[in-house]
Short mmCIF file of C-alpha atoms and ligand atoms in Angstrom, two decimals:
data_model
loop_
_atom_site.label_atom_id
_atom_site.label_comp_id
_atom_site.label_asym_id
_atom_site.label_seq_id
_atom_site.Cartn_x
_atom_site.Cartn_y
_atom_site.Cartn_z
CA UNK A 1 95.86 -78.11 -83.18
CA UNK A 2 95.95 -80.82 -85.62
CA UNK A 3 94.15 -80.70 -89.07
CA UNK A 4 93.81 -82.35 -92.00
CA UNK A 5 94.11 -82.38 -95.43
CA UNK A 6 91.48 -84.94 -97.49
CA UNK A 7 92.78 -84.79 -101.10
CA UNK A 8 89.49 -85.22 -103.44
CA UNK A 9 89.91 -88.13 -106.17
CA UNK A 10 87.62 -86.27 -108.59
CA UNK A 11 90.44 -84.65 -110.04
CA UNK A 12 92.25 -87.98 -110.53
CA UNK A 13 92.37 -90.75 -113.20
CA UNK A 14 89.64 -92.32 -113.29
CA UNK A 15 90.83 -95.23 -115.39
CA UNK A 16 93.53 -95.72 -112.72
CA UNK A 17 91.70 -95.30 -109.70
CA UNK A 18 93.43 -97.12 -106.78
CA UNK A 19 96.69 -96.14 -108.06
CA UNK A 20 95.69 -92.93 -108.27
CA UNK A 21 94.12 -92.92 -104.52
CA UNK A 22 97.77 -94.81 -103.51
CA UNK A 23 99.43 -91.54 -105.53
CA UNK A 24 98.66 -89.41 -102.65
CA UNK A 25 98.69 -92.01 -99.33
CA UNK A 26 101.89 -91.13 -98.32
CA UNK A 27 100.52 -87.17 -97.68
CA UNK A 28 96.98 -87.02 -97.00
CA UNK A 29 95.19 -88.15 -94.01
CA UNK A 30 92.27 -89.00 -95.85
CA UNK A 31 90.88 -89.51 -99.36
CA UNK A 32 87.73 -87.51 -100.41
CA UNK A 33 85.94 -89.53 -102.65
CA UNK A 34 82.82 -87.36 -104.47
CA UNK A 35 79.79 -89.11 -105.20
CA UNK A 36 77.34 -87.90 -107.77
CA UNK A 37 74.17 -88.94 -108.71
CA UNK A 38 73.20 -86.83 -111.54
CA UNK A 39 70.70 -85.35 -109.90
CA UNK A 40 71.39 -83.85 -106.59
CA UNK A 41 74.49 -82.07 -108.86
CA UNK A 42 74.37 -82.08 -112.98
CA UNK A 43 77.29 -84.73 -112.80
CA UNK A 44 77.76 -88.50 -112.27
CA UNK A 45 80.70 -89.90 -110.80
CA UNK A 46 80.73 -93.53 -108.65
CA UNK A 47 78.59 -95.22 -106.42
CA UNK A 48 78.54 -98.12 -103.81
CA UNK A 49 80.49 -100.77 -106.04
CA UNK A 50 83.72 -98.71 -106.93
CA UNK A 51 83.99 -97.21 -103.30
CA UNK A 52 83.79 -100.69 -101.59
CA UNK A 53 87.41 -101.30 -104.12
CA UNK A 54 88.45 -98.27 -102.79
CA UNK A 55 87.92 -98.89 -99.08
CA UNK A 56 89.47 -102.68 -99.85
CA UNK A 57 92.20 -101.09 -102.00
CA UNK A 58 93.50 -98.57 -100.03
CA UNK A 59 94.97 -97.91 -96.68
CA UNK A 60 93.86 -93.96 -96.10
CA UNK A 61 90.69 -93.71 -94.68
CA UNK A 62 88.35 -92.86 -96.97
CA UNK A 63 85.89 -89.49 -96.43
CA UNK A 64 82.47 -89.85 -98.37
CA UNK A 65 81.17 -86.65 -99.68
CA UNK A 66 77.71 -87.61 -100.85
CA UNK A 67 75.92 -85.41 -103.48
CA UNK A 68 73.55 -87.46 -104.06
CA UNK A 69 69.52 -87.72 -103.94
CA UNK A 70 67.49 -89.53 -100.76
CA UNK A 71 70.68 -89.52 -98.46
CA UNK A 72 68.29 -91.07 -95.95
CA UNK A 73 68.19 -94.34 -97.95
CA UNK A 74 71.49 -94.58 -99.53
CA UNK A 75 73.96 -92.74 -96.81
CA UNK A 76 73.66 -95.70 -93.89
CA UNK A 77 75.19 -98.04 -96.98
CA UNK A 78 78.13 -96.28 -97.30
CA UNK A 79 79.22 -96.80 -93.62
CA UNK A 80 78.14 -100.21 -93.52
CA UNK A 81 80.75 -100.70 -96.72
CA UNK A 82 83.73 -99.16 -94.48
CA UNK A 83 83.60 -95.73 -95.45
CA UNK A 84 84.98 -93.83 -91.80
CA UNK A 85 83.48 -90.76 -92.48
CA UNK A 86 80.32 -90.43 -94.42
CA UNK A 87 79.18 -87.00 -95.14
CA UNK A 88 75.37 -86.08 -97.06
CA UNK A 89 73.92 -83.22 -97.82
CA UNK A 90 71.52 -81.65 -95.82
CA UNK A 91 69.16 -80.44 -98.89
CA UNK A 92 69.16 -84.40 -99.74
CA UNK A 93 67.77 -85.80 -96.32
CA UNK A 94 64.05 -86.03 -95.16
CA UNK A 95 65.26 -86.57 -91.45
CA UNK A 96 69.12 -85.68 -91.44
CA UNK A 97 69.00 -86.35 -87.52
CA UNK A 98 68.13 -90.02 -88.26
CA UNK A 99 70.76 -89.73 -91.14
CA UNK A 100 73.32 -88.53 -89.19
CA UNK A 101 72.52 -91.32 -86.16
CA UNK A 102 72.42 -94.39 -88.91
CA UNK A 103 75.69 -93.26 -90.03
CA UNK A 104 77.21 -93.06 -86.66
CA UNK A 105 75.57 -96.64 -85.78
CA UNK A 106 77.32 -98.55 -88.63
CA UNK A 107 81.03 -96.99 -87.18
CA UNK A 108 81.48 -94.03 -89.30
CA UNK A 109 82.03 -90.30 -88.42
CA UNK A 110 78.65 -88.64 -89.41
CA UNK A 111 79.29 -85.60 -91.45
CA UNK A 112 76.80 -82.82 -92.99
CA UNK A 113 77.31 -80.83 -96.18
CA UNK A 114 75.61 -77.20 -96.92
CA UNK A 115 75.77 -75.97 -100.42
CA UNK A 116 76.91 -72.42 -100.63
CA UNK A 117 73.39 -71.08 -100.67
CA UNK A 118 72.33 -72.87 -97.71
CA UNK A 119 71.87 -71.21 -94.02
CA UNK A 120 73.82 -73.42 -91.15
CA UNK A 121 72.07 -71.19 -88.43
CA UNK A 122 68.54 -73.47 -89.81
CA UNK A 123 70.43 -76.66 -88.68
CA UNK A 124 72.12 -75.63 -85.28
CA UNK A 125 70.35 -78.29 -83.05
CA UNK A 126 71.43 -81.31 -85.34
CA UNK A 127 75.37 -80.62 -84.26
CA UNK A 128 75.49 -82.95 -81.73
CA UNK A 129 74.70 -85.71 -83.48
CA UNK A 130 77.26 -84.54 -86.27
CA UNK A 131 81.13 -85.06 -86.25
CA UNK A 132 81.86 -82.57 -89.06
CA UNK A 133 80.34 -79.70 -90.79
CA UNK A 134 81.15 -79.38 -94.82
CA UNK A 135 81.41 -76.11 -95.55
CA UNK A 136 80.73 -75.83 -99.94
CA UNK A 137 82.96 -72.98 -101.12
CA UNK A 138 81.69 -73.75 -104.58
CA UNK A 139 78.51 -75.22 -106.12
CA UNK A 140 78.79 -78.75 -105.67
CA UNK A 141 78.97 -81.33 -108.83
CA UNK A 142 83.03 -80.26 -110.45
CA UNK A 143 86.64 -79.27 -109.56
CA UNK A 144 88.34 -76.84 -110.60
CA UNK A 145 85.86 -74.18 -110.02
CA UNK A 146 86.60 -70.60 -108.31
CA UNK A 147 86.67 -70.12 -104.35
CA UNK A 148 83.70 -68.24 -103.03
CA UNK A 149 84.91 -65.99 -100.36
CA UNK A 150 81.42 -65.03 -99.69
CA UNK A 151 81.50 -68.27 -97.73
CA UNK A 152 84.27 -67.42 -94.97
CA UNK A 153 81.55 -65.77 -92.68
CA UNK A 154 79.76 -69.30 -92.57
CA UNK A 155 83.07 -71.22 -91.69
CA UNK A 156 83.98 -68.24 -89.23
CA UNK A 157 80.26 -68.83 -87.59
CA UNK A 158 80.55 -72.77 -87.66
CA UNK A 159 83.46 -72.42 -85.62
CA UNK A 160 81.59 -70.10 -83.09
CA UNK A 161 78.85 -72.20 -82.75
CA UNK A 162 80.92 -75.08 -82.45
CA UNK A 163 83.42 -73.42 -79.91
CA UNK A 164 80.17 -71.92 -78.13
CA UNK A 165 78.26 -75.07 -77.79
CA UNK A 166 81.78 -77.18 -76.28
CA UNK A 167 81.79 -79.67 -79.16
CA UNK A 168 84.13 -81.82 -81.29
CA UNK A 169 83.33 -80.86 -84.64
CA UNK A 170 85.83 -80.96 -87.61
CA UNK A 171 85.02 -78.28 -90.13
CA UNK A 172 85.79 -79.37 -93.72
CA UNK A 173 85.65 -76.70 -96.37
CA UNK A 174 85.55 -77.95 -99.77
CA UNK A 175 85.49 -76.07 -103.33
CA UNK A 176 88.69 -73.55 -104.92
CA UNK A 177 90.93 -74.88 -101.65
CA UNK A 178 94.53 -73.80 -103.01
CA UNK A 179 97.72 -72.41 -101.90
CA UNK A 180 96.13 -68.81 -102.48
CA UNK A 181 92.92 -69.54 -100.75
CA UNK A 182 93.71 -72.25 -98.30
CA UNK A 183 95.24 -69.44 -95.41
CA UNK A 184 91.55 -68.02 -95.44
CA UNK A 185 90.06 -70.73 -94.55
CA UNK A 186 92.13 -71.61 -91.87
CA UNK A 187 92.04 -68.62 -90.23
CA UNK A 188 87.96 -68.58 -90.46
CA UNK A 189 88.05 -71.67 -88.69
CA UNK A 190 88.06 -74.69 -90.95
CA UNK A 191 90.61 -77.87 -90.08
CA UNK A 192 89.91 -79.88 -92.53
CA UNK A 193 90.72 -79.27 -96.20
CA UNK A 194 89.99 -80.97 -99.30
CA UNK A 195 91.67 -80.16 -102.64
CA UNK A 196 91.13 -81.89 -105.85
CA UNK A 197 92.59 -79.85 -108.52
CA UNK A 198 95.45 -78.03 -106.32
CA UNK A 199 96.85 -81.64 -105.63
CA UNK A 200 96.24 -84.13 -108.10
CA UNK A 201 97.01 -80.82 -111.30
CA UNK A 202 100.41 -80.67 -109.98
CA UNK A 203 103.62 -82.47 -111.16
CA UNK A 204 104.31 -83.70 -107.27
CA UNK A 205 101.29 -84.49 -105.20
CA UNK A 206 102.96 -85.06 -102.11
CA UNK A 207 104.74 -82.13 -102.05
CA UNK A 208 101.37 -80.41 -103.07
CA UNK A 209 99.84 -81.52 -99.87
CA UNK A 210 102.89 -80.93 -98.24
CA UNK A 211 102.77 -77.49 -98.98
CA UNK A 212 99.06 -76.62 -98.61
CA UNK A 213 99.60 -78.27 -94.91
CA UNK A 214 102.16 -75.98 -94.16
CA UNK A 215 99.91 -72.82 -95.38
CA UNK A 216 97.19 -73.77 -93.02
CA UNK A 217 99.16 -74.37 -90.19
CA UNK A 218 100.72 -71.41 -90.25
CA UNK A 219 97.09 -69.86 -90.69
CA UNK A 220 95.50 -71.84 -87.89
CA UNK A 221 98.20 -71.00 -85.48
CA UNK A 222 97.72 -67.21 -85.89
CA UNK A 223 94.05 -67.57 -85.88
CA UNK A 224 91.43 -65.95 -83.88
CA UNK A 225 89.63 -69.80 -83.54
CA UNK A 226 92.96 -71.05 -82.46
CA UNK A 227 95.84 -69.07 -82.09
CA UNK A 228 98.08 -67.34 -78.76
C1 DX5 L 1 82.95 -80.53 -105.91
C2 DX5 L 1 83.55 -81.59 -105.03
C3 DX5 L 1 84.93 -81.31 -104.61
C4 DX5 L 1 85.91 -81.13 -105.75
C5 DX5 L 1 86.82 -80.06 -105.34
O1 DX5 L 1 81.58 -80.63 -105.90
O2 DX5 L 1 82.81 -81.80 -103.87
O3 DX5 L 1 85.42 -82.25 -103.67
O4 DX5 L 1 86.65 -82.25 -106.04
O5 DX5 L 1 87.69 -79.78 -106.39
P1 DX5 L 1 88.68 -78.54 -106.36
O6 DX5 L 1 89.55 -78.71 -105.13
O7 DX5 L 1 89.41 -78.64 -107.63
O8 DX5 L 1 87.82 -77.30 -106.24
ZN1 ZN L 2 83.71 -83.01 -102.26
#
């Protein structure tokens, strides 16, 4: 079972950017890149211009978490720029089936956030246009906040439904992701993994990665979702 860790940029240097995204290339299998509006979260980070140097810049595909307002408007843009895997919150969209279908028709993977408070069970006939599920395990808008273990039931039941319905969806969990929490998630079901802090607040980020990779493969192997 392969799976994948997507280190998040927001706990990088901004000033240095690309090098910064380049830091980590050699371990991660994609780069998370956080965009914030300032008003879908109480935080502003980049928008269009600065991810189109990313996408040019660097050679890891690049995995859009948008937290930003009117994802029907500004999500299709994002895939047009290169972006392979656009992901927008569902609390953002008017029509997050049409969202989800304008992604996929500019070449990205389609991807669907739920903040910590939200229900997945509401959104259940929108997976098969979707080709990941982003699990929040913190309030969106900053790193470096606590895990919410209240939200390993919600992985565990993405992966059910998923499983259940016979489809290939990745499920990203995003929020406290760490060498203490990462196992967790694994085992409820999640295969893809961002971590901001837990890689880029460490002296070696490859090994970082390294490491957390290791943890959840160990978890997913032994897991109810996956394991023998
Ligand atoms: C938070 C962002 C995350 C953030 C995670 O709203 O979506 O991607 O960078 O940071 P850590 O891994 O430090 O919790
Ligand atoms: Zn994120």
């Amino acid at each position: 079972m392969g799976l994948r860790i997507s280190p998040s940029i927001l706990s990088a240097d901004f000033g240095n950017l690309v090098a910064e995204c380049k830091r980590v290339a050699d371990g991660a299998d994609w780069l998370h890149v956080d965009v914030m509006d300032n008003h879908f979260v109480p935080n502003l980070t980049i928008g269009p211009v600065v991810v189109e140097s990313i996408i040019r810049e660097v050679s890891t595909p690049v995995d859009c978490h948008l937290m930003i307002n009117d994802a029907d408007h500004w999500a299709p843009g994002y895939a047009e720029q290169g972006a392979q895997s656009v992901t927008f919150h569902v609390e953002a969209a008017t029509n997050p089936r049409q969202v989800a279908r304008d992604i996929r028709n500019h070449g990205a993977r389609a991807g669907m956030a739920i903040k910590p408070g939200t229900k997945l069970e509401h959104y259940e006939d929108l997976f098969p246009e979707l080709d990941m599920i982003l699990i929040m395990t913190v309030e969106p808008g900053f790193g470096g906040q606590s895990f919410m273990a209240n939200q390993l039931g919600k992985i565990k039941r993405a992966r059910e439904l998923v499983k259940n319905l016979g489809l290939d969806i990745w499920i990203q969990v995003d929020g406290g992701v760490a060498l203490s929490t990462i196992e967790q998630c694994a085992d409820a079901g999640a295969d893809t993994f961002v971590a901001g802090s837990a890689v880029y607040n460490t002296a070696d980020p490859i090994e970082a990665i390294a490491n957390l990779r290791a943890k959840a493969q160990g978890a997913t192997d032994a897991s109810w979702w996956c394991g023998n």
